[in-house]
Short mmCIF file of C-alpha atoms and ligand atoms in Angstrom, two decimals:
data_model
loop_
_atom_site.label_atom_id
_atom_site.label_comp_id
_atom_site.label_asym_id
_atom_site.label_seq_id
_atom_site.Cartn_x
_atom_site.Cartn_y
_atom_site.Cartn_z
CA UNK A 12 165.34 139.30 147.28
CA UNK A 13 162.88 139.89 143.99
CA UNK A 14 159.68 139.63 144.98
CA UNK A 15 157.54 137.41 142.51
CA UNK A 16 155.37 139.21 140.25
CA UNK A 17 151.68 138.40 140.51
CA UNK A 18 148.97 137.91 138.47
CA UNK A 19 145.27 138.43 139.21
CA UNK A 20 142.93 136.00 137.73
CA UNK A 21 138.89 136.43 137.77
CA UNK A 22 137.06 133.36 137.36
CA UNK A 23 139.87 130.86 138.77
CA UNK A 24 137.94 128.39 140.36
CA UNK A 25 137.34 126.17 137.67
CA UNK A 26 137.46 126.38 133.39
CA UNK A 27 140.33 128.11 131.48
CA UNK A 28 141.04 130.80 134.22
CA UNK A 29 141.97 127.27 136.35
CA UNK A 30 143.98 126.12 133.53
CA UNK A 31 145.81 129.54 133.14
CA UNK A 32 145.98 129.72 137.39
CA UNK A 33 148.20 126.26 136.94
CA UNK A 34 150.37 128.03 134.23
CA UNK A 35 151.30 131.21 135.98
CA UNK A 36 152.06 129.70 138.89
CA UNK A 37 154.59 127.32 137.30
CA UNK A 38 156.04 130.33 136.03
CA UNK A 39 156.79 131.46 139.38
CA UNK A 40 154.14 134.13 139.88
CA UNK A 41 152.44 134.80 142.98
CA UNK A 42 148.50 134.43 142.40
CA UNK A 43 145.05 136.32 143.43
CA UNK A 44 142.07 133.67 142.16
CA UNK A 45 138.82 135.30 142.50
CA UNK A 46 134.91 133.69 142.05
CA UNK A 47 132.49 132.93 143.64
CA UNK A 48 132.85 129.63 145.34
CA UNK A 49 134.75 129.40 148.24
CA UNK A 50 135.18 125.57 148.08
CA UNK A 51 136.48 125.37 145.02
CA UNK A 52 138.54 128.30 145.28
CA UNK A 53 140.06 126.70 148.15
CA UNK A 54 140.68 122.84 146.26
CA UNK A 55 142.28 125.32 143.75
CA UNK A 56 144.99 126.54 146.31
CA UNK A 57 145.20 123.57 147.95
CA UNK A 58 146.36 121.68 144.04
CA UNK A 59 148.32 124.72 143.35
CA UNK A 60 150.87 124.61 146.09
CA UNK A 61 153.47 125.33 146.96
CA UNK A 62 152.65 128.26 144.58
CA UNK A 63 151.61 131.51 146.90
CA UNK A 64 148.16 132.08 145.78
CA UNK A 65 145.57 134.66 147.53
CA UNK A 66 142.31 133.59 147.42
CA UNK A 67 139.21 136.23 147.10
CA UNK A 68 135.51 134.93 147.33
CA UNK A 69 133.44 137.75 145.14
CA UNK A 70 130.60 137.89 142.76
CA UNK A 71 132.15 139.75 140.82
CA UNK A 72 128.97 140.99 138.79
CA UNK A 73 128.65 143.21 141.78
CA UNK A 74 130.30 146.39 140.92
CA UNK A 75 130.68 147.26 144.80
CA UNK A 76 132.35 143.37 145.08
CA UNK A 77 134.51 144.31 142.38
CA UNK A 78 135.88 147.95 143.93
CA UNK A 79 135.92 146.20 147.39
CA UNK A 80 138.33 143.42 145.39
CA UNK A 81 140.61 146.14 144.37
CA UNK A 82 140.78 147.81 147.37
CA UNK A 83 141.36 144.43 149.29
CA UNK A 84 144.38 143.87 146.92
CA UNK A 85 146.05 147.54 147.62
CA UNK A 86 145.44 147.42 151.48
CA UNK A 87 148.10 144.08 150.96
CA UNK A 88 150.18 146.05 148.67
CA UNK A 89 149.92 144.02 145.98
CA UNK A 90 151.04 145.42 143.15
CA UNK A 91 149.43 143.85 140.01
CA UNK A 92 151.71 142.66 136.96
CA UNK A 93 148.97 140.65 134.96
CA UNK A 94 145.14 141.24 135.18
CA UNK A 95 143.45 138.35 133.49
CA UNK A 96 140.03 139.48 133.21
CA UNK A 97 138.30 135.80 132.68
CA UNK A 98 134.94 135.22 134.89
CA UNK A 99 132.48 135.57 132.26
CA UNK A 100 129.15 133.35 131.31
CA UNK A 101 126.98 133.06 128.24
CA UNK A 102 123.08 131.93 128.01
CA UNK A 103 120.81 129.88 125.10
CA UNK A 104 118.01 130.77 123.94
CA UNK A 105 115.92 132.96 121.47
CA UNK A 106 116.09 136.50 122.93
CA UNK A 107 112.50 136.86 123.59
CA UNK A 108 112.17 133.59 126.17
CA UNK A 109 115.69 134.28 128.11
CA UNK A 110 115.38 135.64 131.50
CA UNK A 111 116.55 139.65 131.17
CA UNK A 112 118.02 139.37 134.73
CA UNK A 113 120.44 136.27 134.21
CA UNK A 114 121.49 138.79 131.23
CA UNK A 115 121.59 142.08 132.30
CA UNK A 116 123.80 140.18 134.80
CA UNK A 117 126.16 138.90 132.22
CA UNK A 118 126.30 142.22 130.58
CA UNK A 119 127.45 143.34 134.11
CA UNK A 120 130.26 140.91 134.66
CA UNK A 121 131.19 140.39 131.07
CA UNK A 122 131.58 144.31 129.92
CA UNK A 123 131.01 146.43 133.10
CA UNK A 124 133.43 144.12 135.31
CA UNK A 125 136.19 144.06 132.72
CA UNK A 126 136.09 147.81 131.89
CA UNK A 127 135.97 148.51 135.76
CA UNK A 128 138.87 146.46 136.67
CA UNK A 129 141.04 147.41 133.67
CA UNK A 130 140.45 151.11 134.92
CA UNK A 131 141.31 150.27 138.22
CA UNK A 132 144.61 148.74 137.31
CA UNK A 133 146.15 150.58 134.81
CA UNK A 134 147.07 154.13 136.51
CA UNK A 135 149.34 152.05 139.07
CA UNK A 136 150.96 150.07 135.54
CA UNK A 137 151.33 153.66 133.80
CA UNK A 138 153.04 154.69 137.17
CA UNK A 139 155.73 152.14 137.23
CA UNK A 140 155.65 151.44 133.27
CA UNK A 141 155.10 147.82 133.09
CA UNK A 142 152.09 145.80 133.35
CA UNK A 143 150.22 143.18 131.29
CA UNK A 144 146.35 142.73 130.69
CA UNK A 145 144.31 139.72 128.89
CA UNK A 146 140.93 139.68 128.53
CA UNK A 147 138.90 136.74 127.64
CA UNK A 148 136.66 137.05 124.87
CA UNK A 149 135.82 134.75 122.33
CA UNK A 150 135.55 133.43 118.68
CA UNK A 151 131.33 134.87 118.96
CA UNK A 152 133.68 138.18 119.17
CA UNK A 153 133.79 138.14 115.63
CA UNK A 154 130.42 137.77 114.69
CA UNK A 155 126.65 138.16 115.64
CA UNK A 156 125.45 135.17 117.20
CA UNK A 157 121.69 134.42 117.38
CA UNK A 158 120.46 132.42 120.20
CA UNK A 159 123.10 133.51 121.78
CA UNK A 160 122.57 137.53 121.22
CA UNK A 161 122.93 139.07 124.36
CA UNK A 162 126.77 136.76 125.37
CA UNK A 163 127.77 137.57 121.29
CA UNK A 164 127.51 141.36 121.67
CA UNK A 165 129.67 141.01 125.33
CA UNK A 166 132.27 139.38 123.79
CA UNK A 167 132.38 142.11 120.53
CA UNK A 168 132.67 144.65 123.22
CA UNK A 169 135.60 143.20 124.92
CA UNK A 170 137.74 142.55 121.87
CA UNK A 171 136.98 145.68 120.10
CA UNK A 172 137.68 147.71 124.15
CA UNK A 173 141.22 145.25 124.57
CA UNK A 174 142.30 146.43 121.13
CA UNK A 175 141.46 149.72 121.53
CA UNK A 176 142.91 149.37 124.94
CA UNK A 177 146.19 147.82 123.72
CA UNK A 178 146.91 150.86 120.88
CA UNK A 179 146.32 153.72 123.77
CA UNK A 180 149.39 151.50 125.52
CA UNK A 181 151.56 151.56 123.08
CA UNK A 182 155.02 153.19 124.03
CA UNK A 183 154.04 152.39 127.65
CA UNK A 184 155.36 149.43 128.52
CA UNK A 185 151.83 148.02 129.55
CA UNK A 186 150.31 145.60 126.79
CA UNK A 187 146.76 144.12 126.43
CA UNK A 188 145.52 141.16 125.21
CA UNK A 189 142.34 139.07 124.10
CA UNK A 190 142.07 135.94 123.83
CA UNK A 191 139.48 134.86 121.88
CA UNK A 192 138.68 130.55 122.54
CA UNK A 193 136.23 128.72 120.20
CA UNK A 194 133.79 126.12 122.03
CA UNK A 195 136.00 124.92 124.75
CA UNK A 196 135.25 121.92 127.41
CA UNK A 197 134.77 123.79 130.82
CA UNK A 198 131.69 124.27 132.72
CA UNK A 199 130.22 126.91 130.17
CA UNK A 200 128.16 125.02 128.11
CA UNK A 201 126.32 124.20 131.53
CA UNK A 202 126.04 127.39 133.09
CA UNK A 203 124.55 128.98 129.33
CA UNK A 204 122.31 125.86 128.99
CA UNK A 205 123.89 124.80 125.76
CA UNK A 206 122.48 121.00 126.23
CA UNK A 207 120.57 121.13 123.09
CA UNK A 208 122.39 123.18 120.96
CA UNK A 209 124.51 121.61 118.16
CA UNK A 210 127.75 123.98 119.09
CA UNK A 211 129.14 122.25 121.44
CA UNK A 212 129.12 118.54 119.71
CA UNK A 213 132.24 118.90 117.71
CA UNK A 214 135.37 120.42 117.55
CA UNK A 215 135.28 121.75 121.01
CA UNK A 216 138.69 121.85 122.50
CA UNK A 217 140.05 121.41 125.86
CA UNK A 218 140.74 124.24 128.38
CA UNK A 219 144.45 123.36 128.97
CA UNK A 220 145.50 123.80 125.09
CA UNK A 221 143.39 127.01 125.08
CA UNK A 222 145.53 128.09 128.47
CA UNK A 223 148.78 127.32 126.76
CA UNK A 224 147.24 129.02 123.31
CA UNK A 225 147.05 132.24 125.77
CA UNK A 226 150.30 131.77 127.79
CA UNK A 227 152.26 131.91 124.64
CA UNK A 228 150.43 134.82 123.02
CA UNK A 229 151.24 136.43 126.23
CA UNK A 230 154.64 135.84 125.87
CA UNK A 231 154.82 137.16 122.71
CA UNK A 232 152.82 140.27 123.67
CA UNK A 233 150.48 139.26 120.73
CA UNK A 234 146.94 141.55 121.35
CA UNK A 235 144.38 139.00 119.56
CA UNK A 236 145.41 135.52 120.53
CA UNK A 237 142.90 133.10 118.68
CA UNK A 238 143.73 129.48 119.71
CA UNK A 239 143.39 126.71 117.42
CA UNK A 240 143.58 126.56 113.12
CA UNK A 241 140.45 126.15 112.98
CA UNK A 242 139.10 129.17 115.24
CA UNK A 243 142.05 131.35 113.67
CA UNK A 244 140.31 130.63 110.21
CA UNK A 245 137.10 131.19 110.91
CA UNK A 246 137.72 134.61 112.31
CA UNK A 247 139.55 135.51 109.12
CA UNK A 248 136.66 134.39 107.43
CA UNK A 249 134.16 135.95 108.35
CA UNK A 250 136.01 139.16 107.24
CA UNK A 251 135.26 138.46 103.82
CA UNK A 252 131.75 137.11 103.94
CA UNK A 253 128.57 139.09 103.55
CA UNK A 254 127.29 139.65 107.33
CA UNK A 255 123.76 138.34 106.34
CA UNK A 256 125.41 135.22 105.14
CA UNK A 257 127.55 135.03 108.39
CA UNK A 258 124.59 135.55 110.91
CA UNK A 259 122.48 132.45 109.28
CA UNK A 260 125.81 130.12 109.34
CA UNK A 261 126.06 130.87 113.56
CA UNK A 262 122.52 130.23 113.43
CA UNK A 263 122.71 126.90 111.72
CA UNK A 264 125.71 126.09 113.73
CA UNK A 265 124.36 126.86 117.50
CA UNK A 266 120.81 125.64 116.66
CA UNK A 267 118.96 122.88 118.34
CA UNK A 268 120.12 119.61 117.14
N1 NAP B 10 134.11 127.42 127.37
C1 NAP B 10 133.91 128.01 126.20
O1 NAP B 10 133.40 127.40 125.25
C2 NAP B 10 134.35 129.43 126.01
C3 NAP B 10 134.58 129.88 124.70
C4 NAP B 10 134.97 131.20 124.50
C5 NAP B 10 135.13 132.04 125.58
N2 NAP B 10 134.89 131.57 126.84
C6 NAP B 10 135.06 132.53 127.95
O2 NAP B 10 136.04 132.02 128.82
C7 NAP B 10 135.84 132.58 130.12
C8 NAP B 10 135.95 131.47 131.14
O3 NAP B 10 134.89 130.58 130.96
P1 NAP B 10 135.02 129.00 131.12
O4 NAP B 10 134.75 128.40 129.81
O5 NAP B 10 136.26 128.64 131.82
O6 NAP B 10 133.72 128.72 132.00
P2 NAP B 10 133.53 128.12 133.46
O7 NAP B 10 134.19 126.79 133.56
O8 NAP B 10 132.06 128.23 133.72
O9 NAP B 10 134.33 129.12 134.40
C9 NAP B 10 133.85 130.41 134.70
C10 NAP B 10 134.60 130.95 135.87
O10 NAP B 10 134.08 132.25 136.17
C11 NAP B 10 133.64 132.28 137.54
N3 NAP B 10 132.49 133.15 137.68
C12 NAP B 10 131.29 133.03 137.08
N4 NAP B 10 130.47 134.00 137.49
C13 NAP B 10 131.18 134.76 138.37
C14 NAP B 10 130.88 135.91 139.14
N5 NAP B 10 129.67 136.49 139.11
N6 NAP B 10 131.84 136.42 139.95
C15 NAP B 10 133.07 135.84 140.02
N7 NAP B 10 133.41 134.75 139.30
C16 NAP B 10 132.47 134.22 138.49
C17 NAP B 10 133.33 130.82 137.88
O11 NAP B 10 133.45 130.55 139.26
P3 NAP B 10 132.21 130.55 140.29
O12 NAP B 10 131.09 129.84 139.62
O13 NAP B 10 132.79 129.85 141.48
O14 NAP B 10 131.93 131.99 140.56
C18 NAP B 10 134.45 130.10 137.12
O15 NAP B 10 135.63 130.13 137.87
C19 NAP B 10 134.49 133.29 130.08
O16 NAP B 10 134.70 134.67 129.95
C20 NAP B 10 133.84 132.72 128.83
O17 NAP B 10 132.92 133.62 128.26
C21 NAP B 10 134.51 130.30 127.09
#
């Protein structure tokens, strides 16, 4: 019988990696959810059945959680057919008053936990010649975002390293992907203490569109999948505006309101 391929989600217990997990799984692939809550991991497998799905509780800002993940999934001979590289958190503030270890964290689980696990993965894809990765980035990808510097910068890394990424592939059989969500309604804007910032009080779409956004740039093995017109625009846009002029618009539009 064909076995069912399986896809590897970080950050599954809640957000868009939850709305992705319900996705895959109706496209019949066998799932590993990983974060850090047990509970909610757990409710996740519980609303996903009868889909097989692995659960692994990590914090996967850990770099030694992150090698012990890998090695948990090869000791059950999984064989990994989509890496979606999602767990990832942002924080508010001016630079100068945000706490350095809340961000040197999120430097480790948004850049060092996304590079690690793509390197992990992709000399058993080479091997057999197929193999998909998406990383989640976002629209602040495309831009420098004040108040928001440290989470910005992450996200630049991780579109400019999945592009980069996706062109060493070619001819491979192995593609990568970013997607790259505007303000979306999950439990972000919670976790980077958003409350009195003006970004998330319009236009913020919901997680499931933003899953589907991704599912079909997947299937179309697109490497920067921007969902929504308006997100789409505004990344084009800000090709063709002075930087200076860019950086004072984020400002404006992520200040307190
Ligand atoms: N929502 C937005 O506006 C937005 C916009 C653009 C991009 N994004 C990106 O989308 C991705 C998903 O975020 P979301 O909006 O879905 O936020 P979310 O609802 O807060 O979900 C984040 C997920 O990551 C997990 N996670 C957080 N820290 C972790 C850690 N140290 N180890 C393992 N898992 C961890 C969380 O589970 P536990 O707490 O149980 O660990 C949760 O499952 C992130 O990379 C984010 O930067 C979000």
């Amino acid at each position: 019988m064909k076995q069912p391929k399986t896809a590897v989600i970080t950050g599954a217990s809640g957000g868009i990696g939850l709305e992705l997990a319900k996705r895959l799984a109706k496209e019949g692939y066998r799932l590993v959810l990983a974060a850090r809550s047990e509970k909610k991991l757990q409710e996740v497998q519980k609303e996903l059945e009868p889909a097989q799905v692995l659960i692994k509780v990590k914090d996967l800002s850990k770099m030694e959680e992150v090698t012990d993940f890998y090695n948990e999934l090869k000791e059950d001979n999984l064989s990994i057919d989509l890496l979606v590289n999602n767990a990832g958190f942002g924080l508010f503030g001016e630079f100068h008053t945000t706490s350095a270890e809340e961000e040197l964290n999120m430097i480790d689980l948004n850049i060092k936990t996304v590079t690690l696990l793509s390197k992990l993965v992709l000399p058993d894809m080479m091997s057999r010649g197929s193999g998909q990765i998406l990383n989640v980035a976002s629209t602040a990808a495309f831009q420098p975002g004040p108040l928001m510097a440290v989470y910005y910068a992450t996200k630049a890394y991780v579109l400019s390293f999945s592009e980069a990424l996706d062109n060493e592939c070619k001819d491979t059989g192995i593609r990568v992907s970013v997607l790259c969500p505007g303000p979306t309604s999950t439990g972000f804007s919670d976790r980077a203490e958003l409350g009195s910032s003006k970004l998330f009080k319009s236009g913020v779409m919901e997680a499931d569109k933003v899953a589907d956004s991704a599912i079909q740039g997947l299937k179309e093995k697109k490497t920067v999948i921007i969902p929504g017109f308006k997100n789409k625009l505004l990344a084009q846009a800000v090709r063709f505006m002075p930087r200076k002029t860019t950086v004072n618009i984020v400002r404006k539009t992520q200040d307190r309101a």
